[in-house]
Amino acid sequence: MDVFAPYAGTLLLPDKAPFGSVSPVTLADGRPVATIRWHNWSMRARYEILDPAAGSVLATGHRQGFAGRNYYLTDARGGSLFHLRLGFWGASRPSTLALAGGRTLSTRGNWTARRFTVTDEQQREVARLVNNSPLLSLRPDGLAFELLTPVLSVVQAIGLAQSMRAAIEAQRSSAGG
C-alpha cells in the first residue's frame, strides 16, 4: 500500500498513547499502515509517522509559531505534505488545510466530541471523524477517521489527526494553567 497516495477508507488511530510514546494506526480490518511516535516533552508538539514494518520515518509533524496556530507535516526528505492553520479561536473553529499540491481544504467541528469534518473547495465532505464505540472498534480507545473520497493520503490523514490532537492538548493546557 502506498501511504502517500490519495486514499478512501477508514483509519483507526490512537487517541493517545496510554503507555510510552508509540501507537499503531490500522485500517478498519486491523492491518497496520503506520506507527505514530510522539515526542512527549517537545515544546513544538513533534511527532513522527513511521513505517510499521521497517520503523523508518515516513513523515514528521510539528507546531510552529508563537500563537501555536500553525501545524506542518513534511515527508522524510523535508518536503511539505500540508500546512494546517487553525482558526483564530482554536481547534474547534473552522481551520484551513493547505495540501502540498496547492489544494486547500477546510476543517470544522469538535475533534474531542467526535464531530469533525474535512470539506473541499465546494464544501463537499471528504473526510470525517466517526463514532468509534467499543462495539464497532478493534481498539475502543482510538479514533475512526473515515476518508470518504481519495483526497488525503494515509500519511496526511494521520498527520491531520495528530496535529488536531496536539492543538487540543495545547488549548487545554493553556486554559488550565
PDB file of C-alpha atoms in Angstrom:
ATOM      1  CA  MET A   1       0.000   0.000   0.000  1.00  0.00           C
ATOM      2  CA  ASP A   2       1.313   3.443  -0.950  1.00  0.00           C
ATOM      3  CA  VAL A   3       0.670   5.551   2.157  1.00  0.00           C
ATOM      4  CA  PHE A   4       1.429   8.740   0.191  1.00  0.00           C
ATOM      5  CA  ALA A   5      -1.246   8.123  -2.473  1.00  0.00           C
ATOM      6  CA  PRO A   6      -4.786   9.518  -2.096  1.00  0.00           C
ATOM      7  CA  TYR A   7      -6.844   7.031  -0.102  1.00  0.00           C
ATOM      8  CA  ALA A   8     -10.520   6.330   0.627  1.00  0.00           C
ATOM      9  CA  GLY A   9     -11.369   4.126   3.599  1.00  0.00           C
ATOM     10  CA  THR A  10     -11.310   4.114   7.398  1.00  0.00           C
ATOM     11  CA  LEU A  11      -8.237   4.539   9.571  1.00  0.00           C
ATOM     12  CA  LEU A  12      -8.232   3.538  13.232  1.00  0.00           C
ATOM     13  CA  LEU A  13      -5.980   5.962  15.047  1.00  0.00           C
ATOM     14  CA  PRO A  14      -4.905   6.080  18.676  1.00  0.00           C
ATOM     15  CA  ASP A  15      -6.492   8.827  20.736  1.00  0.00           C
ATOM     16  CA  LYS A  16      -3.219   8.926  22.660  1.00  0.00           C
ATOM     17  CA  ALA A  17      -0.509   6.527  23.690  1.00  0.00           C
ATOM     18  CA  PRO A  18      -1.614   5.047  27.021  1.00  0.00           C
ATOM     19  CA  PHE A  19       1.889   3.840  27.861  1.00  0.00           C
ATOM     20  CA  GLY A  20       5.028   5.254  26.326  1.00  0.00           C
ATOM     21  CA  SER A  21       5.066   7.267  23.149  1.00  0.00           C
ATOM     22  CA  VAL A  22       4.378   4.867  20.255  1.00  0.00           C
ATOM     23  CA  SER A  23       0.986   3.726  18.923  1.00  0.00           C
ATOM     24  CA  PRO A  24      -0.170   1.802  15.848  1.00  0.00           C
ATOM     25  CA  VAL A  25      -2.502   3.029  13.101  1.00  0.00           C
ATOM     26  CA  THR A  26      -4.538   0.384  11.302  1.00  0.00           C
ATOM     27  CA  LEU A  27      -7.072   0.027   8.536  1.00  0.00           C
ATOM     28  CA  ALA A  28     -10.605  -0.922   9.590  1.00  0.00           C
ATOM     29  CA  ASP A  29      -9.743  -4.617   9.102  1.00  0.00           C
ATOM     30  CA  GLY A  30      -6.825  -4.365  11.548  1.00  0.00           C
ATOM     31  CA  ARG A  31      -3.952  -4.293   9.043  1.00  0.00           C
ATOM     32  CA  PRO A  32      -1.194  -1.928  10.264  1.00  0.00           C
ATOM     33  CA  VAL A  33      -0.384   1.016   7.964  1.00  0.00           C
ATOM     34  CA  ALA A  34       1.799   3.169  10.223  1.00  0.00           C
ATOM     35  CA  THR A  35       3.025   3.813  13.723  1.00  0.00           C
ATOM     36  CA  ILE A  36       2.985   7.168  15.464  1.00  0.00           C
ATOM     37  CA  ARG A  37       5.856   8.204  17.728  1.00  0.00           C
ATOM     38  CA  TRP A  38       5.228  11.262  19.885  1.00  0.00           C
ATOM     39  CA  HIS A  39       7.969  13.382  21.386  1.00  0.00           C
ATOM     40  CA  ASN A  40       6.174  13.956  24.678  1.00  0.00           C
ATOM     41  CA  TRP A  41       8.495  16.622  26.017  1.00  0.00           C
ATOM     42  CA  SER A  42       8.650  18.713  22.856  1.00  0.00           C
ATOM     43  CA  MET A  43       7.515  22.344  23.024  1.00  0.00           C
ATOM     44  CA  ARG A  44       6.658  22.137  19.321  1.00  0.00           C
ATOM     45  CA  ALA A  45       4.250  19.156  19.607  1.00  0.00           C
ATOM     46  CA  ARG A  46       6.557  16.969  17.490  1.00  0.00           C
ATOM     47  CA  TYR A  47       5.536  13.554  16.242  1.00  0.00           C
ATOM     48  CA  GLU A  48       6.716  11.122  13.586  1.00  0.00           C
ATOM     49  CA  ILE A  49       4.774   8.763  11.374  1.00  0.00           C
ATOM     50  CA  LEU A  50       6.746   5.549  10.928  1.00  0.00           C
ATOM     51  CA  ASP A  51       6.601   2.598   8.569  1.00  0.00           C
ATOM     52  CA  PRO A  52       5.077  -0.202  10.703  1.00  0.00           C
ATOM     53  CA  ALA A  53       7.430  -2.912   9.393  1.00  0.00           C
ATOM     54  CA  ALA A  54      10.754  -1.136   8.925  1.00  0.00           C
ATOM     55  CA  GLY A  55      10.364   1.560  11.579  1.00  0.00           C
ATOM     56  CA  SER A  56      11.708   4.188   9.188  1.00  0.00           C
ATOM     57  CA  VAL A  57      10.353   7.743   9.311  1.00  0.00           C
ATOM     58  CA  LEU A  58       7.684   8.434   6.683  1.00  0.00           C
ATOM     59  CA  ALA A  59       6.781  11.946   7.859  1.00  0.00           C
ATOM     60  CA  THR A  60       7.335  14.420  10.682  1.00  0.00           C
ATOM     61  CA  GLY A  61       4.838  16.880  12.118  1.00  0.00           C
ATOM     62  CA  HIS A  62       5.201  19.858  14.426  1.00  0.00           C
ATOM     63  CA  ARG A  63       3.674  23.118  15.611  1.00  0.00           C
ATOM     64  CA  GLN A  64       5.336  26.365  14.598  1.00  0.00           C
ATOM     65  CA  GLY A  65       4.958  29.973  15.622  1.00  0.00           C
ATOM     66  CA  PHE A  66       4.303  31.905  18.775  1.00  0.00           C
ATOM     67  CA  ALA A  67       0.499  31.602  18.792  1.00  0.00           C
ATOM     68  CA  GLY A  68       0.553  27.845  18.181  1.00  0.00           C
ATOM     69  CA  ARG A  69      -1.940  28.062  15.306  1.00  0.00           C
ATOM     70  CA  ASN A  70       0.263  26.593  12.568  1.00  0.00           C
ATOM     71  CA  TYR A  71       0.990  22.889  12.174  1.00  0.00           C
ATOM     72  CA  TYR A  72       3.174  21.391   9.459  1.00  0.00           C
ATOM     73  CA  LEU A  73       3.708  17.896   8.106  1.00  0.00           C
ATOM     74  CA  THR A  74       6.773  17.067   5.998  1.00  0.00           C
ATOM     75  CA  ASP A  75       7.982  13.860   4.402  1.00  0.00           C
ATOM     76  CA  ALA A  76      11.249  12.170   5.386  1.00  0.00           C
ATOM     77  CA  ARG A  77      13.201  14.394   2.963  1.00  0.00           C
ATOM     78  CA  GLY A  78      11.663  17.601   4.323  1.00  0.00           C
ATOM     79  CA  GLY A  79       9.144  18.114   1.505  1.00  0.00           C
ATOM     80  CA  SER A  80       5.863  19.721   2.546  1.00  0.00           C
ATOM     81  CA  LEU A  81       2.791  17.494   2.854  1.00  0.00           C
ATOM     82  CA  PHE A  82       0.471  20.071   4.445  1.00  0.00           C
ATOM     83  CA  HIS A  83       0.123  23.249   6.469  1.00  0.00           C
ATOM     84  CA  LEU A  84      -2.779  23.356   8.939  1.00  0.00           C
ATOM     85  CA  ARG A  85      -3.724  26.853  10.040  1.00  0.00           C
ATOM     86  CA  LEU A  86      -6.142  26.817  12.949  1.00  0.00           C
ATOM     87  CA  GLY A  87      -8.930  29.347  13.140  1.00  0.00           C
ATOM     88  CA  PHE A  88      -8.433  32.362  15.386  1.00  0.00           C
ATOM     89  CA  TRP A  89     -10.470  30.805  18.201  1.00  0.00           C
ATOM     90  CA  GLY A  90      -8.664  27.462  18.106  1.00  0.00           C
ATOM     91  CA  ALA A  91      -9.083  23.868  17.021  1.00  0.00           C
ATOM     92  CA  SER A  92     -12.876  23.727  17.372  1.00  0.00           C
ATOM     93  CA  ARG A  93     -13.408  26.562  14.868  1.00  0.00           C
ATOM     94  CA  PRO A  94     -13.038  26.341  11.077  1.00  0.00           C
ATOM     95  CA  SER A  95      -9.432  25.864  10.001  1.00  0.00           C
ATOM     96  CA  THR A  96      -7.565  25.742   6.696  1.00  0.00           C
ATOM     97  CA  LEU A  97      -5.601  22.721   5.484  1.00  0.00           C
ATOM     98  CA  ALA A  98      -3.268  23.606   2.599  1.00  0.00           C
ATOM     99  CA  LEU A  99      -2.023  20.469   0.853  1.00  0.00           C
ATOM    100  CA  ALA A 100       1.361  20.308  -0.872  1.00  0.00           C
ATOM    101  CA  GLY A 101      -0.164  20.210  -4.374  1.00  0.00           C
ATOM    102  CA  GLY A 102      -1.876  23.564  -3.831  1.00  0.00           C
ATOM    103  CA  ARG A 103      -5.310  22.251  -2.892  1.00  0.00           C
ATOM    104  CA  THR A 104      -6.991  23.858   0.122  1.00  0.00           C
ATOM    105  CA  LEU A 105      -9.435  22.020   2.353  1.00  0.00           C
ATOM    106  CA  SER A 106     -11.411  23.251   5.355  1.00  0.00           C
ATOM    107  CA  THR A 107     -11.839  21.579   8.717  1.00  0.00           C
ATOM    108  CA  ARG A 108     -14.735  22.153  11.049  1.00  0.00           C
ATOM    109  CA  GLY A 109     -16.097  20.648  14.206  1.00  0.00           C
ATOM    110  CA  ASN A 110     -15.077  19.378  17.575  1.00  0.00           C
ATOM    111  CA  TRP A 111     -12.392  16.692  17.373  1.00  0.00           C
ATOM    112  CA  THR A 112     -12.796  15.687  21.024  1.00  0.00           C
ATOM    113  CA  ALA A 113     -16.582  15.249  20.726  1.00  0.00           C
ATOM    114  CA  ARG A 114     -16.056  13.118  17.582  1.00  0.00           C
ATOM    115  CA  ARG A 115     -17.924  15.654  15.410  1.00  0.00           C
ATOM    116  CA  PHE A 116     -15.333  16.735  12.879  1.00  0.00           C
ATOM    117  CA  THR A 117     -15.341  17.035   9.083  1.00  0.00           C
ATOM    118  CA  VAL A 118     -12.972  17.986   6.290  1.00  0.00           C
ATOM    119  CA  THR A 119     -14.510  19.620   3.217  1.00  0.00           C
ATOM    120  CA  ASP A 120     -13.191  20.534  -0.213  1.00  0.00           C
ATOM    121  CA  GLU A 121     -13.398  23.832  -2.091  1.00  0.00           C
ATOM    122  CA  GLN A 122     -17.055  23.176  -2.998  1.00  0.00           C
ATOM    123  CA  GLN A 123     -17.913  22.356   0.648  1.00  0.00           C
ATOM    124  CA  ARG A 124     -18.282  18.629  -0.116  1.00  0.00           C
ATOM    125  CA  GLU A 125     -17.353  16.393   2.787  1.00  0.00           C
ATOM    126  CA  VAL A 126     -14.159  14.438   2.003  1.00  0.00           C
ATOM    127  CA  ALA A 127     -13.354  13.074   5.477  1.00  0.00           C
ATOM    128  CA  ARG A 128     -14.931  12.838   8.904  1.00  0.00           C
ATOM    129  CA  LEU A 129     -14.373  11.508  12.357  1.00  0.00           C
ATOM    130  CA  VAL A 130     -16.935   8.805  13.062  1.00  0.00           C
ATOM    131  CA  ASN A 131     -18.293   7.267  16.236  1.00  0.00           C
ATOM    132  CA  ASN A 132     -15.852   4.617  17.350  1.00  0.00           C
ATOM    133  CA  SER A 133     -17.863   2.830  20.009  1.00  0.00           C
ATOM    134  CA  PRO A 134     -16.396  -0.248  21.706  1.00  0.00           C
ATOM    135  CA  LEU A 135     -18.938  -2.407  19.852  1.00  0.00           C
ATOM    136  CA  LEU A 136     -17.672  -1.382  16.401  1.00  0.00           C
ATOM    137  CA  SER A 137     -13.979  -0.925  17.046  1.00  0.00           C
ATOM    138  CA  LEU A 138     -10.941  -3.142  17.225  1.00  0.00           C
ATOM    139  CA  ARG A 139      -9.435  -0.546  19.594  1.00  0.00           C
ATOM    140  CA  PRO A 140     -12.145   1.255  21.618  1.00  0.00           C
ATOM    141  CA  ASP A 141      -9.652   3.835  22.941  1.00  0.00           C
ATOM    142  CA  GLY A 142      -8.963   5.197  19.466  1.00  0.00           C
ATOM    143  CA  LEU A 143     -10.449   7.344  16.761  1.00  0.00           C
ATOM    144  CA  ALA A 144     -12.015   6.214  13.490  1.00  0.00           C
ATOM    145  CA  PHE A 145     -11.174   8.674  10.709  1.00  0.00           C
ATOM    146  CA  GLU A 146     -13.202   7.975   7.585  1.00  0.00           C
ATOM    147  CA  LEU A 147     -11.744   9.223   4.301  1.00  0.00           C
ATOM    148  CA  LEU A 148     -14.780   9.405   2.017  1.00  0.00           C
ATOM    149  CA  THR A 149     -13.039  10.371  -1.208  1.00  0.00           C
ATOM    150  CA  PRO A 150      -9.379   9.931  -2.194  1.00  0.00           C
ATOM    151  CA  VAL A 151      -8.196  13.470  -1.454  1.00  0.00           C
ATOM    152  CA  LEU A 152      -5.886  12.897   1.525  1.00  0.00           C
ATOM    153  CA  SER A 153      -3.205  10.240   1.725  1.00  0.00           C
ATOM    154  CA  VAL A 154      -2.947   7.903   4.702  1.00  0.00           C
ATOM    155  CA  VAL A 155       0.069   9.891   5.937  1.00  0.00           C
ATOM    156  CA  GLN A 156      -1.742  13.240   5.563  1.00  0.00           C
ATOM    157  CA  ALA A 157      -4.817  11.909   7.384  1.00  0.00           C
ATOM    158  CA  ILE A 158      -2.676  10.609  10.251  1.00  0.00           C
ATOM    159  CA  GLY A 159      -0.816  13.930  10.369  1.00  0.00           C
ATOM    160  CA  LEU A 160      -4.062  15.898  10.455  1.00  0.00           C
ATOM    161  CA  ALA A 161      -5.346  13.765  13.317  1.00  0.00           C
ATOM    162  CA  GLN A 162      -2.143  14.198  15.320  1.00  0.00           C
ATOM    163  CA  SER A 163      -1.986  17.936  14.651  1.00  0.00           C
ATOM    164  CA  MET A 164      -5.582  18.363  15.863  1.00  0.00           C
ATOM    165  CA  ARG A 165      -4.792  16.250  18.929  1.00  0.00           C
ATOM    166  CA  ALA A 166      -1.773  18.454  19.693  1.00  0.00           C
ATOM    167  CA  ALA A 167      -3.808  21.646  19.189  1.00  0.00           C
ATOM    168  CA  ILE A 168      -6.497  20.471  21.578  1.00  0.00           C
ATOM    169  CA  GLU A 169      -3.921  19.473  24.183  1.00  0.00           C
ATOM    170  CA  ALA A 170      -2.283  22.911  23.850  1.00  0.00           C
ATOM    171  CA  GLN A 171      -5.658  24.626  24.346  1.00  0.00           C
ATOM    172  CA  ARG A 172      -6.392  22.516  27.425  1.00  0.00           C
ATOM    173  CA  SER A 173      -3.011  23.181  28.987  1.00  0.00           C
ATOM    174  CA  SER A 174      -3.213  26.938  28.363  1.00  0.00           C
ATOM    175  CA  ALA A 175      -6.741  27.088  29.775  1.00  0.00           C
ATOM    176  CA  GLY A 176      -5.757  25.088  32.849  1.00  0.00           C
ATOM    177  CA  GLY A 177      -2.541  26.791  33.710  1.00  0.00           C
TER     178      GLY A 177
END
